[in-house]
Each structure stands twice: as structure tokens, then as C-alpha cells.
Amino acid sequence: MLEWKEKSQGKTALLIDGARRIGKSYLCEEFGKNEYKSYLIIDFGNISKEIVDLFENESSNLYCTQNLRHLRWRV
């Protein structure tokens, strides 16, 4: 994750996929706390259809980012 952080320079998201209940969420939370002032973790297995639709129906990262910003207080 540190290698991704260095290479991406904040320009890409990181998708972590794997078996259930092995610590992915914990790892992401700790990484976010230790490496960033603020961070966003989206657990696609535990979110509203409204947010899933942002990722499935739009190819524009800007559109998705703007709408996530709009939804942040309602999530």
C-alpha cells in the first residue's frame, strides 16, 4: 500500500479485493489513519444502491467524485 501511495501521488484509488473476514477493512482503516489527514473507504459489500449506481452507471471519475462529495453527509 505504501508503494501504491508513492506511485499514485493521490491520483488513483486503490481497490482491495479478497475473501471475507480476513482484515481488509481493518488494514485500510489503519493505513488511512496513519498515512493521510483524511480518507474515504467505500465497502462495496455494505453500501447503499445510490452509491453503487455512481460507480456502475458513470464512466467519468469527475462525475463520481462530485456526487460522492454531495452524498458524504447523507451516508
C-alpha positions as a Python dict, from the first residue, in 0.01 Angstrom:
ca = {
    (1, 'M'): (0, 0, 0),
    (2, 'L'): (287, 235, 68),
    (3, 'E'): (425, 162, -279),
    (4, 'W'): (85, 242, -433),
    (5, 'K'): (65, 565, -233),
    (6, 'E'): (408, 676, -352),
    (7, 'K'): (348, 586, -717),
    (8, 'S'): (-7, 721, -742),
    (9, 'Q'): (68, 1058, -580),
    (10, 'G'): (-302, 1082, -489),
    (11, 'K'): (-423, 1045, -847),
    (12, 'T'): (-574, 697, -830),
    (13, 'A'): (-792, 492, -599),
    (14, 'L'): (-689, 157, -460),
    (15, 'L'): (-926, -139, -492),
    (16, 'I'): (-867, -417, -243),
    (17, 'D'): (-1046, -742, -314),
    (18, 'G'): (-1031, -1074, -137),
    (19, 'A'): (-1202, -1331, 80),
    (20, 'R'): (-1443, -1221, 351),
    (21, 'R'): (-1337, -1152, 708),
    (22, 'I'): (-960, -1154, 666),
    (23, 'G'): (-890, -794, 773),
    (24, 'K'): (-918, -588, 453),
    (25, 'S'): (-1130, -319, 616),
    (26, 'Y'): (-909, -306, 923),
    (27, 'L'): (-597, -278, 707),
    (28, 'C'): (-749, 7, 505),
    (29, 'E'): (-867, 192, 815),
    (30, 'E'): (-525, 171, 980),
    (31, 'F'): (-348, 273, 660),
    (32, 'G'): (-580, 572, 621),
    (33, 'K'): (-530, 681, 982),
    (34, 'N'): (-153, 651, 964),
    (35, 'E'): (-85, 790, 615),
    (36, 'Y'): (-347, 1061, 548),
    (37, 'K'): (-512, 1358, 712),
    (38, 'S'): (-845, 1239, 569),
    (39, 'Y'): (-952, 937, 369),
    (40, 'L'): (-1255, 764, 223),
    (41, 'I'): (-1322, 392, 249),
    (42, 'I'): (-1608, 250, 44),
    (43, 'D'): (-1708, -105, 130),
    (44, 'F'): (-1899, -214, -180),
    (45, 'G'): (-2047, -504, 15),
    (46, 'N'): (-2209, -268, 264),
    (47, 'I'): (-2328, 49, 88),
    (48, 'S'): (-2650, 191, -48),
    (49, 'K'): (-2766, 131, -404),
    (50, 'E'): (-2734, 507, -463),
    (51, 'I'): (-2356, 493, -420),
    (52, 'V'): (-2317, 167, -615),
    (53, 'D'): (-2503, 334, -903),
    (54, 'L'): (-2245, 614, -912),
    (55, 'F'): (-1976, 362, -993),
    (56, 'E'): (-2178, 136, -1223),
    (57, 'N'): (-2353, 396, -1440),
    (58, 'E'): (-2092, 664, -1491),
    (59, 'S'): (-1756, 630, -1660),
    (60, 'S'): (-1646, 979, -1557),
    (61, 'N'): (-1432, 986, -1242),
    (62, 'L'): (-1509, 1357, -1204),
    (63, 'Y'): (-1883, 1290, -1203),
    (64, 'C'): (-1841, 1017, -945),
    (65, 'T'): (-1620, 1233, -724),
    (66, 'Q'): (-1860, 1527, -737),
    (67, 'N'): (-2154, 1307, -643),
    (68, 'L'): (-1968, 1135, -360),
    (69, 'R'): (-1887, 1478, -222),
    (70, 'H'): (-2259, 1563, -242),
    (71, 'L'): (-2357, 1238, -66),
    (72, 'R'): (-2098, 1248, 211),
    (73, 'W'): (-2328, 1397, 471),
    (74, 'R'): (-2609, 1153, 395),
    (75, 'V'): (-2409, 830, 407),
}
